[in-house]
């Protein structure tokens, strides 16, 4: 690699980090397929109810579709947590609607969940434990290091969590009045319309915040480096009663060297 190549590699690294952040975040929340599996059952319910005006038929159709999508994921050996969470949510909504005799109650569990999630995002940010950091920390192999060792990262998670909280709160402010004063068809179409766009807005804002934040500290790599350092020390015949502080310093130095090497390799085309 020539010196002229180096700036190009450095310029491309942030773009690569941005793509990784976006992909990882989308995957954490189900990706495009997860959005479809969450939205389509509600669409089927409102379509069936609009045509038949029968709560039981609409609820069973939506539940059956959720079950089929979950089975397809099982057959393909894909991640099923999002599909089964969809089945669970649709099942509760169907029970609410059929037991109450009011089609609007099909959407009530999901509306309460959205409101509760909005409150959780906002409160967790207020107390210094932003919910997105807890969700995405393990995904980026940083666990909770962002809280104490990476203040820029913590700030990004806090801003992103506030974004999720206020966007979902705005969604609740739109849907609950229709629940109380509108009819089931109006509520159903509104829920479908507000299914994917707010999610994409939150993903975009979070992507922007995290792309501008410092890189995550790979604590998993650090722990692995410490374990390798301990094994190498044992092979080298160091006394078993060596001072723990010395071993820790050596392990930390090895971890920092490993992380620096990994960063250099990532930046090299």
mmCIF file of C-alpha atoms in Angstrom:
data_model
loop_
_atom_site.group_PDB
_atom_site.id
_atom_site.type_symbol
_atom_site.label_atom_id
_atom_site.label_comp_id
_atom_site.label_asym_id
_atom_site.label_seq_id
_atom_site.Cartn_x
_atom_site.Cartn_y
_atom_site.Cartn_z
ATOM 1 C CA UNK A 1 0.000 0.000 0.000
ATOM 2 C CA UNK A 2 1.442 3.399 -0.997
ATOM 3 C CA UNK A 3 1.137 6.551 1.144
ATOM 4 C CA UNK A 4 -1.324 7.899 -1.396
ATOM 5 C CA UNK A 5 -3.611 4.966 -0.701
ATOM 6 C CA UNK A 6 -3.842 5.659 3.011
ATOM 7 C CA UNK A 7 -6.165 8.714 2.927
ATOM 8 C CA UNK A 8 -8.528 6.823 0.671
ATOM 9 C CA UNK A 9 -8.725 3.972 3.164
ATOM 10 C CA UNK A 10 -9.304 6.423 6.027
ATOM 11 C CA UNK A 11 -12.042 8.156 4.078
ATOM 12 C CA UNK A 12 -13.764 4.881 3.336
ATOM 13 C CA UNK A 13 -13.650 3.644 6.952
ATOM 14 C CA UNK A 14 -16.411 5.944 8.293
ATOM 15 C CA UNK A 15 -18.662 4.888 5.430
ATOM 16 C CA UNK A 16 -18.050 1.241 6.285
ATOM 17 C CA UNK A 17 -18.783 1.937 9.962
ATOM 18 C CA UNK A 18 -22.003 3.698 8.974
ATOM 19 C CA UNK A 19 -23.191 0.752 6.899
ATOM 20 C CA UNK A 20 -22.370 -1.686 9.698
ATOM 21 C CA UNK A 21 -24.258 0.473 12.209
ATOM 22 C CA UNK A 22 -27.325 0.700 9.986
ATOM 23 C CA UNK A 23 -27.367 -3.009 9.173
ATOM 24 C CA UNK A 24 -26.844 -4.059 12.783
ATOM 25 C CA UNK A 25 -29.556 -1.740 14.016
ATOM 26 C CA UNK A 26 -32.081 -2.887 11.428
ATOM 27 C CA UNK A 27 -31.302 -6.498 12.282
ATOM 28 C CA UNK A 28 -31.751 -5.831 16.006
ATOM 29 C CA UNK A 29 -35.307 -4.669 15.404
ATOM 30 C CA UNK A 30 -36.252 -7.255 12.830
ATOM 31 C CA UNK A 31 -35.178 -5.598 9.595
ATOM 32 C CA UNK A 32 -37.502 -5.101 6.640
ATOM 33 C CA UNK A 33 -38.997 -8.554 7.054
ATOM 34 C CA UNK A 34 -39.759 -7.876 10.697
ATOM 35 C CA UNK A 35 -41.570 -4.680 9.736
ATOM 36 C CA UNK A 36 -43.662 -6.596 7.207
ATOM 37 C CA UNK A 37 -44.507 -9.311 9.730
ATOM 38 C CA UNK A 38 -45.592 -6.658 12.205
ATOM 39 C CA UNK A 39 -47.683 -4.610 9.774
ATOM 40 C CA UNK A 40 -49.379 -7.118 7.454
ATOM 41 C CA UNK A 41 -51.569 -8.897 10.074
ATOM 42 C CA UNK A 42 -53.103 -5.557 11.062
ATOM 43 C CA UNK A 43 -53.715 -4.804 7.401
ATOM 44 C CA UNK A 44 -55.429 -8.181 6.929
ATOM 45 C CA UNK A 45 -57.595 -7.561 9.990
ATOM 46 C CA UNK A 46 -58.834 -4.165 8.832
ATOM 47 C CA UNK A 47 -59.424 -5.454 5.280
ATOM 48 C CA UNK A 48 -61.435 -8.449 6.468
ATOM 49 C CA UNK A 49 -63.395 -6.387 8.961
ATOM 50 C CA UNK A 50 -64.143 -3.695 6.377
ATOM 51 C CA UNK A 51 -65.496 -6.328 3.983
ATOM 52 C CA UNK A 52 -67.295 -8.723 6.347
ATOM 53 C CA UNK A 53 -67.957 -6.597 9.470
ATOM 54 C CA UNK A 54 -67.297 -9.780 11.413
ATOM 55 C CA UNK A 55 -64.767 -9.517 14.249
ATOM 56 C CA UNK A 56 -64.169 -13.263 14.542
ATOM 57 C CA UNK A 57 -63.409 -13.725 10.841
ATOM 58 C CA UNK A 58 -61.034 -10.771 10.748
ATOM 59 C CA UNK A 59 -59.244 -11.797 13.960
ATOM 60 C CA UNK A 60 -58.827 -15.422 12.880
ATOM 61 C CA UNK A 61 -57.513 -14.343 9.447
ATOM 62 C CA UNK A 62 -54.909 -12.047 11.014
ATOM 63 C CA UNK A 63 -53.851 -14.680 13.542
ATOM 64 C CA UNK A 64 -53.612 -17.378 10.888
ATOM 65 C CA UNK A 65 -51.382 -15.177 8.728
ATOM 66 C CA UNK A 66 -49.059 -14.468 11.674
ATOM 67 C CA UNK A 67 -48.841 -18.194 12.359
ATOM 68 C CA UNK A 68 -47.987 -18.957 8.731
ATOM 69 C CA UNK A 69 -45.202 -16.358 8.717
ATOM 70 C CA UNK A 70 -43.763 -17.819 11.918
ATOM 71 C CA UNK A 71 -43.867 -21.331 10.448
ATOM 72 C CA UNK A 72 -42.108 -20.116 7.302
ATOM 73 C CA UNK A 73 -39.304 -18.710 9.457
ATOM 74 C CA UNK A 74 -39.074 -21.998 11.332
ATOM 75 C CA UNK A 75 -38.919 -23.973 8.094
ATOM 76 C CA UNK A 76 -36.132 -21.746 6.790
ATOM 77 C CA UNK A 77 -34.336 -21.862 10.159
ATOM 78 C CA UNK A 78 -34.424 -18.067 10.413
ATOM 79 C CA UNK A 79 -34.599 -16.033 13.603
ATOM 80 C CA UNK A 80 -38.134 -16.458 14.886
ATOM 81 C CA UNK A 81 -38.253 -14.077 17.845
ATOM 82 C CA UNK A 82 -39.822 -11.271 15.815
ATOM 83 C CA UNK A 83 -42.292 -13.617 14.116
ATOM 84 C CA UNK A 84 -43.393 -15.181 17.410
ATOM 85 C CA UNK A 85 -43.656 -11.787 19.079
ATOM 86 C CA UNK A 86 -45.968 -10.847 16.188
ATOM 87 C CA UNK A 87 -48.053 -13.981 16.720
ATOM 88 C CA UNK A 88 -48.248 -13.239 20.438
ATOM 89 C CA UNK A 89 -49.307 -9.630 19.845
ATOM 90 C CA UNK A 90 -51.894 -10.543 17.213
ATOM 91 C CA UNK A 91 -53.210 -13.329 19.449
ATOM 92 C CA UNK A 92 -53.749 -10.965 22.394
ATOM 93 C CA UNK A 93 -55.410 -8.419 20.117
ATOM 94 C CA UNK A 94 -57.698 -11.085 18.664
ATOM 95 C CA UNK A 95 -58.733 -12.224 22.157
ATOM 96 C CA UNK A 96 -59.404 -8.630 23.238
ATOM 97 C CA UNK A 97 -61.538 -7.955 20.169
ATOM 98 C CA UNK A 98 -63.561 -11.176 20.305
ATOM 99 C CA UNK A 99 -64.195 -11.060 24.056
ATOM 100 C CA UNK A 100 -65.227 -7.401 24.053
ATOM 101 C CA UNK A 101 -67.149 -7.487 20.790
ATOM 102 C CA UNK A 102 -65.400 -4.278 19.745
ATOM 103 C CA UNK A 103 -63.073 -4.471 16.732
ATOM 104 C CA UNK A 104 -61.094 -1.451 17.961
ATOM 105 C CA UNK A 105 -59.769 -3.539 20.842
ATOM 106 C CA UNK A 106 -57.785 -5.619 18.365
ATOM 107 C CA UNK A 107 -55.356 -2.705 18.255
ATOM 108 C CA UNK A 108 -55.447 -1.797 21.954
ATOM 109 C CA UNK A 109 -52.614 -4.118 23.167
ATOM 110 C CA UNK A 110 -50.278 -2.805 20.481
ATOM 111 C CA UNK A 111 -51.193 0.783 21.309
ATOM 112 C CA UNK A 112 -50.516 0.231 25.007
ATOM 113 C CA UNK A 113 -47.210 -1.441 24.163
ATOM 114 C CA UNK A 114 -46.180 1.526 21.997
ATOM 115 C CA UNK A 115 -47.064 3.978 24.759
ATOM 116 C CA UNK A 116 -45.209 1.944 27.375
ATOM 117 C CA UNK A 117 -42.166 1.672 25.125
ATOM 118 C CA UNK A 118 -42.165 5.433 24.562
ATOM 119 C CA UNK A 119 -42.198 6.055 28.319
ATOM 120 C CA UNK A 120 -39.414 3.479 28.831
ATOM 121 C CA UNK A 121 -37.182 5.136 26.217
ATOM 122 C CA UNK A 122 -37.640 8.585 27.754
ATOM 123 C CA UNK A 123 -37.298 7.569 31.407
ATOM 124 C CA UNK A 124 -34.261 5.357 30.754
ATOM 125 C CA UNK A 125 -32.546 8.302 29.071
ATOM 126 C CA UNK A 126 -33.393 10.604 31.971
ATOM 127 C CA UNK A 127 -31.767 8.288 34.521
ATOM 128 C CA UNK A 128 -28.624 7.739 32.432
ATOM 129 C CA UNK A 129 -29.380 4.202 31.231
ATOM 130 C CA UNK A 130 -30.690 4.797 27.679
ATOM 131 C CA UNK A 131 -32.633 1.788 26.523
ATOM 132 C CA UNK A 132 -30.969 1.656 23.121
ATOM 133 C CA UNK A 133 -27.585 1.281 24.784
ATOM 134 C CA UNK A 134 -28.863 -1.727 26.703
ATOM 135 C CA UNK A 135 -30.301 -3.229 23.514
ATOM 136 C CA UNK A 136 -27.470 -2.515 21.104
ATOM 137 C CA UNK A 137 -24.468 -2.737 23.451
ATOM 138 C CA UNK A 138 -24.201 -6.539 23.246
ATOM 139 C CA UNK A 139 -24.815 -6.411 19.506
ATOM 140 C CA UNK A 140 -21.790 -4.152 18.999
ATOM 141 C CA UNK A 141 -19.728 -6.234 21.474
ATOM 142 C CA UNK A 142 -19.366 -3.242 23.791
ATOM 143 C CA UNK A 143 -21.828 -4.415 26.468
ATOM 144 C CA UNK A 144 -22.018 -1.587 29.055
ATOM 145 C CA UNK A 145 -18.618 -0.022 28.323
ATOM 146 C CA UNK A 146 -20.395 2.955 26.723
ATOM 147 C CA UNK A 147 -21.632 4.075 30.158
ATOM 148 C CA UNK A 148 -18.271 4.526 31.871
ATOM 149 C CA UNK A 149 -15.558 4.400 29.215
ATOM 150 C CA UNK A 150 -17.109 5.978 26.120
ATOM 151 C CA UNK A 151 -19.043 9.182 26.989
ATOM 152 C CA UNK A 152 -19.541 10.114 23.332
ATOM 153 C CA UNK A 153 -21.186 6.779 22.748
ATOM 154 C CA UNK A 154 -23.414 7.215 25.784
ATOM 155 C CA UNK A 155 -24.490 10.630 24.508
ATOM 156 C CA UNK A 156 -25.425 9.129 21.134
ATOM 157 C CA UNK A 157 -27.469 6.364 22.757
ATOM 158 C CA UNK A 158 -29.212 8.950 24.944
ATOM 159 C CA UNK A 159 -30.145 11.151 21.983
ATOM 160 C CA UNK A 160 -31.312 8.147 19.972
ATOM 161 C CA UNK A 161 -33.418 6.838 22.865
ATOM 162 C CA UNK A 162 -35.050 10.243 23.259
ATOM 163 C CA UNK A 163 -35.815 10.190 19.540
ATOM 164 C CA UNK A 164 -37.517 6.817 19.813
ATOM 165 C CA UNK A 165 -39.411 7.915 22.903
ATOM 166 C CA UNK A 166 -40.790 11.129 21.442
ATOM 167 C CA UNK A 167 -41.616 9.641 18.030
ATOM 168 C CA UNK A 168 -43.534 6.762 19.647
ATOM 169 C CA UNK A 169 -45.208 9.191 22.029
ATOM 170 C CA UNK A 170 -46.347 11.275 19.070
ATOM 171 C CA UNK A 171 -47.694 8.112 17.441
ATOM 172 C CA UNK A 172 -49.696 7.365 20.597
ATOM 173 C CA UNK A 173 -51.038 10.921 20.674
ATOM 174 C CA UNK A 174 -52.404 10.378 17.162
ATOM 175 C CA UNK A 175 -53.907 6.905 17.603
ATOM 176 C CA UNK A 176 -55.521 7.099 21.057
ATOM 177 C CA UNK A 177 -57.991 9.880 20.128
ATOM 178 C CA UNK A 178 -59.155 7.775 17.172
ATOM 179 C CA UNK A 179 -59.516 4.783 19.492
ATOM 180 C CA UNK A 180 -61.799 6.749 21.800
ATOM 181 C CA UNK A 181 -63.751 8.793 19.259
ATOM 182 C CA UNK A 182 -63.329 7.064 15.895
ATOM 183 C CA UNK A 183 -64.461 3.714 14.532
ATOM 184 C CA UNK A 184 -62.560 0.468 14.044
ATOM 185 C CA UNK A 185 -62.000 0.967 10.316
ATOM 186 C CA UNK A 186 -60.507 4.431 10.787
ATOM 187 C CA UNK A 187 -58.277 3.163 13.590
ATOM 188 C CA UNK A 188 -57.168 0.150 11.569
ATOM 189 C CA UNK A 189 -56.102 2.112 8.513
ATOM 190 C CA UNK A 190 -54.393 4.696 10.715
ATOM 191 C CA UNK A 191 -52.434 1.988 12.518
ATOM 192 C CA UNK A 192 -51.328 0.514 9.198
ATOM 193 C CA UNK A 193 -50.284 3.945 7.900
ATOM 194 C CA UNK A 194 -48.318 4.651 11.090
ATOM 195 C CA UNK A 195 -46.683 1.238 11.217
ATOM 196 C CA UNK A 196 -43.505 1.538 9.151
ATOM 197 C CA UNK A 197 -42.791 5.301 8.652
ATOM 198 C CA UNK A 198 -42.172 6.144 12.345
ATOM 199 C CA UNK A 199 -39.951 3.082 12.661
ATOM 200 C CA UNK A 200 -37.883 4.124 9.649
ATOM 201 C CA UNK A 201 -37.590 7.657 11.031
ATOM 202 C CA UNK A 202 -36.285 6.317 14.345
ATOM 203 C CA UNK A 203 -33.835 4.023 12.561
ATOM 204 C CA UNK A 204 -32.569 6.920 10.463
ATOM 205 C CA UNK A 205 -32.076 9.222 13.461
ATOM 206 C CA UNK A 206 -30.327 6.498 15.440
ATOM 207 C CA UNK A 207 -28.098 5.699 12.483
ATOM 208 C CA UNK A 208 -27.107 9.385 12.265
ATOM 209 C CA UNK A 209 -26.346 9.636 15.994
ATOM 210 C CA UNK A 210 -24.309 6.429 16.139
ATOM 211 C CA UNK A 211 -22.451 7.078 12.889
ATOM 212 C CA UNK A 212 -21.131 10.339 14.360
ATOM 213 C CA UNK A 213 -20.320 8.784 17.738
ATOM 214 C CA UNK A 214 -16.953 7.267 18.716
ATOM 215 C CA UNK A 215 -16.416 3.652 17.729
ATOM 216 C CA UNK A 216 -17.613 1.059 20.270
ATOM 217 C CA UNK A 217 -15.072 -0.421 22.642
ATOM 218 C CA UNK A 218 -14.909 -4.128 21.874
ATOM 219 C CA UNK A 219 -14.879 -5.500 25.422
ATOM 220 C CA UNK A 220 -15.239 -9.042 24.112
ATOM 221 C CA UNK A 221 -11.929 -8.671 22.242
ATOM 222 C CA UNK A 222 -10.377 -7.227 25.381
ATOM 223 C CA UNK A 223 -11.468 -10.191 27.480
ATOM 224 C CA UNK A 224 -10.219 -12.605 24.845
ATOM 225 C CA UNK A 225 -6.880 -10.766 24.760
ATOM 226 C CA UNK A 226 -6.601 -10.975 28.548
ATOM 227 C CA UNK A 227 -7.253 -14.701 28.429
ATOM 228 C CA UNK A 228 -4.583 -15.133 25.737
ATOM 229 C CA UNK A 229 -2.134 -13.091 27.802
ATOM 230 C CA UNK A 230 -2.770 -15.284 30.831
ATOM 231 C CA UNK A 231 -2.250 -18.454 28.795
ATOM 232 C CA UNK A 232 0.950 -17.080 27.271
ATOM 233 C CA UNK A 233 2.186 -16.102 30.738
ATOM 234 C CA UNK A 234 1.549 -19.636 31.981
ATOM 235 C CA UNK A 235 3.357 -21.136 28.996
ATOM 236 C CA UNK A 236 6.281 -18.774 29.554
ATOM 237 C CA UNK A 237 6.648 -20.224 33.048
ATOM 238 C CA UNK A 238 5.825 -17.127 35.069
ATOM 239 C CA UNK A 239 5.469 -17.819 38.788
ATOM 240 C CA UNK A 240 1.962 -18.799 39.772
ATOM 241 C CA UNK A 241 2.042 -16.291 42.637
ATOM 242 C CA UNK A 242 2.831 -13.321 40.376
ATOM 243 C CA UNK A 243 1.142 -10.106 41.381
ATOM 244 C CA UNK A 244 -2.390 -9.849 39.910
ATOM 245 C CA UNK A 245 -1.782 -6.184 39.102
ATOM 246 C CA UNK A 246 1.179 -7.133 36.907
ATOM 247 C CA UNK A 247 -0.906 -9.660 35.040
ATOM 248 C CA UNK A 248 -3.715 -7.151 34.617
ATOM 249 C CA UNK A 249 -1.355 -4.508 33.245
ATOM 250 C CA UNK A 250 0.117 -7.001 30.812
ATOM 251 C CA UNK A 251 -3.316 -8.170 29.722
ATOM 252 C CA UNK A 252 -4.529 -4.609 29.242
ATOM 253 C CA UNK A 253 -1.481 -3.766 27.161
ATOM 254 C CA UNK A 254 -2.086 -6.855 25.027
ATOM 255 C CA UNK A 255 -5.764 -5.936 24.658
ATOM 256 C CA UNK A 256 -4.920 -2.397 23.584
ATOM 257 C CA UNK A 257 -2.385 -3.699 21.088
ATOM 258 C CA UNK A 258 -4.911 -6.187 19.696
ATOM 259 C CA UNK A 259 -7.571 -3.507 19.373
ATOM 260 C CA UNK A 260 -5.129 -1.126 17.655
ATOM 261 C CA UNK A 261 -4.096 -3.879 15.231
ATOM 262 C CA UNK A 262 -7.721 -4.702 14.475
ATOM 263 C CA UNK A 263 -8.487 -1.039 13.840
ATOM 264 C CA UNK A 264 -5.506 -0.696 11.499
ATOM 265 C CA UNK A 265 -6.510 -3.846 9.611
ATOM 266 C CA UNK A 266 -10.081 -2.551 9.264
ATOM 267 C CA UNK A 267 -8.860 0.710 7.790
ATOM 268 C CA UNK A 268 -6.538 -1.041 5.348
ATOM 269 C CA UNK A 269 -8.163 -1.902 1.975
#
